[in-house]
Coordinates of N, CA and C and ligand atoms in Angstrom, one line a residue:
X1 N 13.1 1.7 4.1 CA 13.5 3.1 4.2 C 13.4 3.6 5.7
X2 N 14.4 4.2 6.2 CA 14.4 4.8 7.5 C 13.2 5.7 7.6
X3 N 12.5 5.7 8.8 CA 11.2 6.4 8.9 C 11.3 7.9 8.6
X4 N 12.3 8.6 9.0 CA 12.3 10.1 8.7 C 12.7 10.3 7.3
X5 N 13.5 9.5 6.7 CA 13.8 9.6 5.2 C 12.5 9.4 4.5
X6 N 11.7 8.4 4.9 CA 10.4 8.2 4.3 C 9.5 9.4 4.4
X7 N 9.5 10.1 5.6 CA 8.7 11.3 5.7 C 9.1 12.4 4.7
X8 N 10.4 12.4 4.5 CA 10.9 13.4 3.6 C 10.6 13.1 2.1
X9 N 10.7 11.8 1.8 CA 10.5 11.3 0.4 C 9.0 11.4 0.1
X10 N 8.1 11.1 1.1 CA 6.7 11.0 0.8 C 6.1 12.4 0.6
X11 N 6.4 12.9 -0.6 CA 5.9 14.2 -1.1 C 4.7 14.0 -2.1
X12 N 4.2 15.1 -2.6 CA 3.3 15.1 -3.7 C 4.1 15.0 -5.0
X13 N 3.8 14.0 -5.8 CA 4.5 13.8 -7.1 C 3.5 14.0 -8.2
X14 N 3.9 14.7 -9.3 CA 3.0 15.1 -10.3 C 3.4 14.7 -11.7
X15 N 4.5 14.0 -11.8 CA 4.9 13.4 -13.1 C 5.4 12.0 -12.9
X16 N 4.9 11.1 -13.7 CA 5.1 9.6 -13.4 C 5.6 9.0 -14.7
X17 N 6.2 7.8 -14.5 CA 6.5 6.9 -15.7 C 5.3 6.1 -16.0
X18 N 4.6 6.5 -17.0 CA 3.2 5.9 -17.3 C 3.4 4.5 -17.8
X19 N 4.6 4.1 -18.2 CA 4.8 2.8 -18.8 C 5.1 1.8 -17.7
X20 N 5.1 2.2 -16.4 CA 5.5 1.4 -15.3 C 4.4 1.1 -14.4
X21 N 3.7 0.0 -14.5 CA 2.5 -0.3 -13.6 C 3.0 -0.6 -12.1
X22 N 2.1 -0.5 -11.2 CA 2.4 -0.8 -9.8 C 2.2 -2.3 -9.7
X23 N 3.2 -3.0 -9.2 CA 3.1 -4.4 -9.0 C 2.0 -4.8 -8.0
X24 N 1.4 -5.9 -8.3 CA 0.2 -6.4 -7.5 C 0.5 -6.4 -6.0
X25 N 1.7 -6.9 -5.7 CA 2.1 -7.0 -4.3 C 2.2 -5.6 -3.6
X26 N 2.6 -4.6 -4.3 CA 2.6 -3.3 -3.8 C 1.2 -2.7 -3.6
X27 N 0.4 -3.0 -4.6 CA -1.0 -2.5 -4.4 C -1.7 -3.2 -3.2
X28 N -1.4 -4.5 -3.0 CA -2.0 -5.2 -1.9 C -1.6 -4.5 -0.6
X29 N -0.3 -4.1 -0.5 CA 0.2 -3.4 0.7 C -0.5 -2.1 0.9
X30 N -0.7 -1.4 -0.1 CA -1.3 0.0 0.0 C -2.8 -0.2 0.5
X31 N -3.5 -1.2 -0.1 CA -4.8 -1.5 0.4 C -4.9 -1.9 1.8
X32 N -3.9 -2.8 2.2 CA -3.8 -3.3 3.6 C -3.6 -2.1 4.6
X33 N -2.8 -1.1 4.1 CA -2.5 0.0 5.0 C -3.7 0.8 5.3
X34 N -4.6 0.9 4.3 CA -5.9 1.6 4.5 C -6.8 0.8 5.4
X35 N -6.8 -0.5 5.2 CA -7.7 -1.4 5.9 C -7.3 -1.4 7.4
X36 N -6.0 -1.3 7.7 CA -5.6 -1.3 9.1 C -5.6 0.1 9.8
X37 N -6.0 1.1 9.1 CA -5.9 2.5 9.6 C -6.8 2.7 10.9
X38 N -6.5 3.6 11.7 CA -7.3 4.0 12.9 C -8.5 4.7 12.3
X39 N -9.6 4.6 13.1 CA -10.8 5.3 12.7 C -11.6 5.6 14.0
X40 N -12.3 6.7 14.0 CA -13.1 7.1 15.2 C -14.1 6.1 15.6
X41 N -14.1 5.6 16.8 CA -15.0 4.6 17.3 C -14.9 3.3 16.5
X42 N -13.7 3.2 15.8 CA -13.5 2.0 14.9 C -14.6 1.7 13.9
X43 N -15.2 2.8 13.4 CA -16.4 2.6 12.6 C -16.0 2.2 11.1
X44 N -14.8 2.5 10.7 CA -14.4 2.0 9.4 C -15.4 2.3 8.3
X45 N -15.8 3.6 8.2 CA -16.8 3.9 7.2 C -16.4 4.1 5.8
X46 N -15.1 4.2 5.6 CA -14.6 4.6 4.2 C -14.6 3.4 3.3
X47 N -15.0 3.6 2.1 CA -15.0 2.6 1.0 C -14.1 3.1 -0.1
X48 N -13.3 2.3 -0.7 CA -12.3 2.7 -1.7 C -12.5 2.0 -3.0
X49 N -12.4 2.8 -4.0 CA -12.5 2.2 -5.4 C -11.1 2.3 -6.0
X50 N -10.6 1.1 -6.4 CA -9.2 1.0 -6.9 C -9.3 1.0 -8.5
X51 N -8.8 2.1 -9.0 CA -8.9 2.2 -10.5 C -7.5 1.9 -11.1
X52 N -7.4 0.7 -11.7 CA -6.1 0.3 -12.1 C -6.0 -0.1 -13.5
X53 N -7.1 -0.3 -14.2 CA -6.9 -0.6 -15.7 C -6.5 0.6 -16.4
X54 N -5.5 0.5 -17.3 CA -5.1 1.8 -18.0 C -6.2 2.5 -18.6
X55 N -7.2 1.8 -19.2 CA -8.3 2.5 -19.8 C -9.1 3.3 -18.8
X56 N -9.4 2.7 -17.7 CA -10.2 3.4 -16.7 C -9.4 4.6 -16.1
X57 N -8.1 4.4 -15.8 CA -7.3 5.5 -15.3 C -7.3 6.7 -16.3
X58 N -7.2 6.4 -17.5 CA -7.2 7.5 -18.6 C -8.6 8.1 -18.6
X59 N -9.6 7.3 -18.3 CA -11.0 7.9 -18.3 C -11.2 8.9 -17.2
X60 N -10.6 8.6 -16.1 CA -10.7 9.5 -14.9 C -9.8 10.7 -14.9
X61 N -8.6 10.5 -15.5 CA -7.5 11.5 -15.5 C -8.0 12.9 -15.9
X62 N -8.8 13.1 -16.9 CA -9.2 14.5 -17.3 C -10.0 15.2 -16.2
X63 N -10.5 14.4 -15.3 CA -11.3 15.1 -14.2 C -10.5 15.3 -13.0
X64 N -9.2 15.2 -13.1 CA -8.3 15.5 -11.9 C -7.5 16.8 -12.3
X65 N -7.3 17.6 -11.3 CA -6.6 18.9 -11.5 C -5.4 19.0 -10.6
X66 N -4.3 19.4 -11.1 CA -3.0 19.3 -10.4 C -2.4 20.6 -10.2
X67 N -1.7 20.8 -9.1 CA -0.8 21.9 -8.8 C -1.5 23.3 -9.2
X68 N -2.5 23.6 -8.5 CA -3.3 24.8 -8.8 C -2.4 26.1 -8.7
X69 N -1.4 26.0 -7.9 CA -0.5 27.2 -7.7 C 0.3 27.5 -9.0
X70 N 0.6 26.5 -9.8 CA 1.4 26.6 -10.9 C 0.6 26.8 -12.2
X71 N 1.2 27.4 -13.3 CA 0.5 27.5 -14.5 C 0.1 26.0 -15.0
X72 N -1.1 25.9 -15.6 CA -1.6 24.5 -16.0 C -0.5 23.7 -16.8
X73 N 0.1 24.4 -17.7 CA 1.1 23.7 -18.6 C 2.3 23.2 -17.8
X74 N 2.5 23.7 -16.6 CA 3.6 23.3 -15.8 C 3.2 22.2 -14.8
X75 N 2.0 22.4 -14.2 CA 1.6 21.5 -13.1 C 0.9 20.2 -13.5
X76 N 0.1 20.3 -14.6 CA -0.7 19.2 -15.0 C 0.2 18.1 -15.7
X77 N 0.1 16.8 -15.2 CA 0.9 15.8 -15.9 C 0.6 15.7 -17.4
X78 N 1.6 15.6 -18.2 CA 1.4 15.5 -19.7 C 1.2 14.1 -20.1
X79 N 0.9 13.9 -21.4 CA 0.8 12.5 -22.0 C 2.1 11.8 -21.6
X80 N 2.0 10.6 -21.2 CA 3.2 9.8 -20.8 C 3.6 10.0 -19.4
X81 N 3.0 11.0 -18.7 CA 3.4 11.3 -17.3 C 2.3 11.0 -16.4
X82 N 1.2 10.5 -16.9 CA 0.0 10.3 -16.0 C 0.3 9.3 -14.9
X83 N -0.5 9.3 -13.8 CA -0.4 8.3 -12.8 C -0.9 7.0 -13.4
X84 N -0.6 5.8 -12.8 CA -1.1 4.5 -13.3 C -2.1 3.9 -12.4
X85 N -2.4 4.6 -11.3 CA -3.4 4.0 -10.4 C -4.1 5.2 -9.7
X86 N -5.4 5.0 -9.5 CA -6.1 6.0 -8.6 C -6.8 5.1 -7.6
X87 N -6.8 5.7 -6.3 CA -7.7 5.1 -5.3 C -8.7 6.2 -4.9
X88 N -9.9 5.9 -5.1 CA -11.0 6.9 -4.8 C -11.6 6.6 -3.4
X89 N -11.6 7.6 -2.6 CA -12.1 7.4 -1.2 C -13.5 7.9 -1.2
X90 N -14.4 7.0 -0.7 CA -15.8 7.4 -0.6 C -16.4 7.0 0.8
X91 N -17.5 7.6 1.2 CA -18.2 7.1 2.4 C -19.7 7.4 2.1
X92 N -20.5 6.6 2.8 CA -22.0 6.8 2.7 C -22.4 8.1 3.3
X93 N -23.0 9.0 2.5 CA -23.3 10.3 3.0 C -24.1 10.3 4.3
X94 N -25.0 9.4 4.4 CA -25.8 9.4 5.7 C -25.0 9.0 6.9
X95 N -23.8 8.4 6.7 CA -23.0 8.1 7.9 C -22.0 9.1 8.2
X96 N -21.9 10.2 7.5 CA -20.9 11.2 7.7 C -21.0 11.7 9.2
X97 N -19.8 11.6 9.8 CA -19.8 12.0 11.2 C -18.7 13.0 11.5
X98 N -18.6 13.5 12.7 CA -17.7 14.6 13.0 C -16.2 14.3 12.6
X99 N -15.9 13.0 12.7 CA -14.4 12.7 12.4 C -14.2 11.9 11.1
X100 N -15.2 11.9 10.2 CA -15.0 11.1 9.0 C -13.8 11.7 8.2
X101 N -13.7 13.0 8.1 CA -12.6 13.6 7.4 C -11.2 13.2 8.0
X102 N -11.2 13.1 9.3 CA -9.9 12.8 10.0 C -9.6 11.3 9.6
X103 N -10.6 10.5 9.7 CA -10.4 9.0 9.3 C -9.8 9.0 7.9
X104 N -10.4 9.8 7.0 CA -9.9 9.9 5.6 C -8.4 10.3 5.5
X105 N -8.1 11.3 6.3 CA -6.7 11.8 6.2 C -5.7 10.7 6.7
X106 N -6.2 10.0 7.8 CA -5.3 8.9 8.3 C -5.1 7.8 7.3
X107 N -6.2 7.4 6.7 CA -6.2 6.3 5.7 C -5.3 6.7 4.5
X108 N -5.5 7.9 4.0 CA -4.7 8.3 2.9 C -3.2 8.5 3.2
X109 N -3.0 9.0 4.4 CA -1.6 9.1 4.8 C -0.9 7.8 4.9
X110 N -1.6 6.8 5.4 CA -1.1 5.4 5.5 C -0.8 4.9 4.1
X111 N -1.8 5.1 3.2 CA -1.6 4.6 1.8 C -0.4 5.2 1.2
X112 N -0.2 6.6 1.3 CA 0.8 7.3 0.6 C 2.2 6.9 1.2
X113 N 2.2 6.7 2.5 CA 3.5 6.3 3.1 C 3.9 4.9 2.8
X114 N 2.9 4.0 2.7 CA 3.2 2.6 2.3 C 3.7 2.6 0.9
X115 N 3.1 3.4 0.0 CA 3.5 3.4 -1.4 C 5.0 4.0 -1.4
X116 N 5.2 5.0 -0.7 CA 6.6 5.7 -0.7 C 7.6 4.7 -0.3
X117 N 7.3 3.8 0.7 CA 8.3 2.8 1.2 C 8.7 1.9 0.1
X118 N 7.8 1.8 -1.0 CA 8.1 0.9 -2.1 C 8.6 1.7 -3.3
X119 N 8.9 3.0 -3.1 CA 9.4 3.8 -4.2 C 8.3 4.4 -5.1
X120 N 7.1 4.2 -4.7 CA 5.9 4.7 -5.5 C 5.5 6.0 -5.0
X121 N 5.4 7.0 -5.9 CA 5.0 8.4 -5.6 C 3.5 8.5 -5.6
X122 N 3.0 9.5 -5.0 CA 1.5 9.7 -4.9 C 1.2 11.2 -4.9
X123 N -0.1 11.5 -5.1 CA -0.6 12.8 -4.9 C -2.0 12.7 -4.5
X124 N -2.3 13.3 -3.3 CA -3.7 13.4 -2.9 C -4.4 14.5 -3.7
X125 N -5.6 14.2 -4.2 CA -6.3 15.1 -5.1 C -7.7 15.4 -4.5
X126 N -7.9 16.7 -4.2 CA -9.2 17.2 -3.8 C -9.9 17.9 -4.9
X127 N -9.0 18.5 -5.8 CA -9.5 19.3 -6.9 C -9.9 18.3 -8.1
X128 N -11.1 17.7 -7.9 CA -11.5 16.7 -8.9 C -13.0 17.0 -9.3
X129 N -13.4 16.6 -10.4 CA -14.7 16.8 -10.9 C -15.5 15.5 -10.5
X130 N -16.3 15.7 -9.4 CA -16.9 14.5 -8.8 C -18.1 13.9 -9.7
X131 N -18.8 14.8 -10.3 CA -20.0 14.2 -11.1 C -19.6 13.3 -12.2
X132 N -18.7 13.7 -13.1 CA -18.2 12.7 -14.1 C -17.5 11.5 -13.6
X133 N -16.8 11.7 -12.5 CA -16.1 10.6 -11.9 C -17.1 9.6 -11.3
X134 N -18.2 10.1 -10.7 CA -19.2 9.2 -10.2 C -19.8 8.4 -11.4
X135 N -20.1 9.1 -12.5 CA -20.7 8.4 -13.6 C -19.8 7.4 -14.2
X136 N -18.5 7.7 -14.4 CA -17.5 6.8 -15.0 C -17.4 5.5 -14.1
X137 N -17.4 5.7 -12.8 CA -17.2 4.6 -11.9 C -18.4 4.0 -11.3
X138 N -19.6 4.5 -11.8 CA -20.9 4.0 -11.4 C -21.0 4.0 -9.8
X139 N -20.7 5.1 -9.2 CA -20.8 5.3 -7.8 C -22.2 5.7 -7.4
X140 N -22.7 5.0 -6.5 CA -24.1 5.2 -6.0 C -24.3 6.6 -5.5
X141 N -25.5 7.2 -5.7 CA -25.7 8.6 -5.3 C -25.7 8.7 -3.8
X142 N -25.9 7.6 -3.1 CA -25.8 7.7 -1.6 C -24.4 7.8 -1.0
X143 N -23.4 7.7 -1.9 CA -22.0 7.8 -1.5 C -21.4 9.1 -1.9
X144 N -20.6 9.7 -0.9 CA -19.9 10.9 -1.2 C -18.5 10.5 -1.7
X145 N -18.1 11.2 -2.8 CA -16.7 11.1 -3.2 C -15.9 12.1 -2.5
X146 N -14.9 11.6 -1.6 CA -14.2 12.5 -0.8 C -13.0 13.0 -1.6
X147 N -11.9 12.3 -1.7 CA -10.7 12.6 -2.5 C -10.2 11.4 -3.2
X148 N -9.2 11.7 -4.1 CA -8.6 10.6 -4.8 C -7.1 10.6 -4.5
X149 N -6.5 9.4 -4.4 CA -5.0 9.4 -4.4 C -4.5 8.8 -5.7
X150 N -3.6 9.5 -6.3 CA -3.0 9.1 -7.6 C -1.6 8.5 -7.2
X151 N -1.3 7.4 -7.9 CA 0.0 6.7 -7.7 C 0.7 6.4 -9.0
X152 N 2.1 6.4 -8.9 CA 2.9 6.0 -10.0 C 4.4 6.2 -9.6
X153 N 5.2 5.6 -10.5 CA 6.7 5.8 -10.2 C 7.1 7.2 -10.7
X154 N 7.6 8.1 -9.8 CA 7.8 9.4 -10.2 C 9.0 9.6 -11.1
X155 N 8.9 10.6 -12.0 CA 10.1 10.9 -12.9 C 10.7 12.2 -12.5
X156 N 10.3 12.7 -11.3 CA 11.0 13.9 -10.8 C 11.3 13.8 -9.3
X157 N 12.1 14.7 -8.8 CA 12.3 14.6 -7.3 C 11.5 15.7 -6.7
X158 N 11.4 15.7 -5.4 CA 10.7 16.8 -4.7 C 11.5 17.0 -3.4
X159 N 11.8 18.3 -3.1 CA 12.7 18.6 -2.0 C 12.0 19.6 -1.1
X160 N 12.2 19.4 0.2 CA 11.8 20.3 1.2 C 12.8 21.5 1.2
X161 N 12.2 22.7 1.1 CA 13.1 23.9 1.2 C 12.7 24.8 2.4
X162 N 13.6 25.6 2.8 CA 13.3 26.5 3.9 C 12.2 27.5 3.5
X163 N 11.3 27.8 4.3 CA 10.2 28.8 4.0 C 10.8 30.2 4.2
X164 N 10.5 31.1 3.2 CA 11.0 32.5 3.3 C 9.8 33.4 3.4
X165 N 9.7 34.2 4.4 CA 8.7 35.2 4.5 C 7.3 34.6 4.6
X166 N 7.2 33.4 5.1 CA 5.8 32.8 5.3 C 5.2 32.4 3.9
X167 N 6.0 32.3 2.9 CA 5.4 32.0 1.5 C 5.3 30.5 1.4
X168 N 4.1 30.0 1.3 CA 3.8 28.6 1.3 C 3.9 28.0 -0.2
X169 N 4.1 28.9 -1.2 CA 4.0 28.4 -2.6 C 5.2 27.5 -2.9
X170 N 4.8 26.3 -3.4 CA 5.9 25.4 -3.9 C 6.2 25.9 -5.4
X171 N 7.4 25.4 -5.8 CA 7.8 25.8 -7.2 C 8.7 24.8 -7.7
X172 N 9.0 24.9 -9.0 CA 10.0 24.0 -9.7 C 11.3 24.7 -9.8
X173 N 12.4 23.9 -9.6 CA 13.7 24.4 -9.8 C 14.2 24.2 -11.2
X174 N 15.5 24.5 -11.5 CA 15.9 24.5 -12.9 C 15.9 23.0 -13.5
X175 N 15.9 22.0 -12.6 CA 15.8 20.6 -13.1 C 14.3 20.1 -13.1
X176 N 13.4 21.1 -12.9 CA 12.0 20.8 -12.9 C 11.6 19.9 -11.7
X177 N 12.4 19.9 -10.7 CA 12.1 19.1 -9.5 C 11.2 20.1 -8.6
X178 N 10.3 19.5 -7.8 CA 9.5 20.3 -6.9 C 10.3 20.8 -5.7
X179 N 10.0 22.0 -5.3 CA 10.6 22.5 -4.1 C 9.5 22.9 -3.2
X180 N 9.4 22.4 -2.0 CA 8.2 22.5 -1.1 C 8.7 23.2 0.2
X181 N 8.3 24.5 0.4 CA 8.7 25.1 1.6 C 7.9 24.6 2.8
X182 N 8.5 24.3 3.9 CA 7.8 23.9 5.1 C 8.2 24.9 6.2
X183 N 7.2 25.2 7.1 CA 7.4 26.1 8.2 C 8.4 25.4 9.2
X184 N 9.1 26.3 9.9 CA 10.1 25.8 10.9 C 9.4 25.2 12.1
X185 N 10.1 24.3 12.8 CA 9.5 23.7 13.9 C 9.1 24.6 15.0
X186 N 9.9 25.7 15.1 CA 9.6 26.7 16.2 C 8.2 27.4 16.0
X187 N 7.8 27.4 14.7 CA 6.5 28.1 14.4 C 5.3 27.1 14.7
X188 N 5.6 25.8 14.6 CA 4.6 24.8 14.7 C 4.3 24.3 16.1
X189 N 5.4 24.3 16.9 CA 5.3 23.7 18.2 C 5.6 24.7 19.3
X190 N 4.8 24.6 20.4 CA 5.1 25.4 21.6 C 5.4 24.4 22.7
X191 N 6.6 24.5 23.3 CA 7.0 23.5 24.3 C 6.7 24.1 25.7
X192 N 6.1 23.3 26.5 CA 5.8 23.8 27.9 C 6.5 22.9 28.9
Ligands
LIG220 C1 -6.4 17.3 1.3 C2 -5.4 17.6 0.2 C3 -5.9 17.9 -1.0 C4 -5.0 18.1 -2.1 N1 -5.4 18.3 -3.4 C5 -4.6 18.5 -4.4 C6 -5.1 18.6 -5.7 O1 -6.2 18.6 -6.0 N2 -4.1 18.7 -6.7 C7 -2.8 18.7 -6.5 O2 -2.0 18.8 -7.4 N3 -2.3 18.5 -5.2 C8 -3.2 18.4 -4.2 N4 -2.7 18.2 -2.9 C9 -1.2 18.2 -2.7 C10 -0.8 19.5 -2.0 O3 -0.7 20.5 -2.9 C11 0.6 19.2 -1.3 O4 0.4 18.3 -0.3 C12 1.3 20.5 -0.8 O5 1.6 21.4 -1.9 C13 2.6 20.2 -0.1 O6 3.4 19.4 -0.8 P1 3.9 18.0 -0.3 O7 2.7 17.1 -0.3 O8 5.0 17.6 -1.2 O9 4.4 18.2 1.1 C14 -3.5 18.0 -1.9 C15 -3.1 17.7 -0.6 C16 -4.0 17.4 0.4 C17 -3.5 17.0 1.8

């Protein structure tokens, strides 16, 4: 996919074809993208848990919360629409440094873009219930659960729309596709 098309396509997806697993080769690429990511002082502190068995994905799913802006019955993936893979990002709490969150953002951006290049949709999730997730995945108390990325083949589209009156709220159109307002370039950049 041409790079700018990829940027456009790489949106947050929240309904997936639950019957379609991610091929092993695609998962390998997603993991490699995180492995090769930049990190402050090249410390590579992040550790990832790949949740791919359907049973385990279903065990984690109830602790993930989607599209807080929309009514729950609209934003939350329904039965049959769940993601088929979660990658949980963690780091050892004692090693948390000034730039750990930036490292996290870079690694997750690389994973979501790599997935998108393969037609796999994703959604970064910060609104998660960390305690039950820790228990289900047996994550040591010395590790912080940062965020989760959900993956799957999307069953909806997502389009960038012009932002009106500074309103950042995304919404669904009549086809139930996501519409995501983005600020104009003139608002984001100052040229000197
Ligand atoms: C750090 C971060 C946390 C997010 N947490 C959630 C979440 O918990 N649930 C959710 O449905 N979407 C979540 N999102 C997705 C955002 O809502 C989404 O990026 C935003 O609405 C813009 O849409 P876009 O990704 O299609 O550009 C998160 C995104 C980021 C970057």
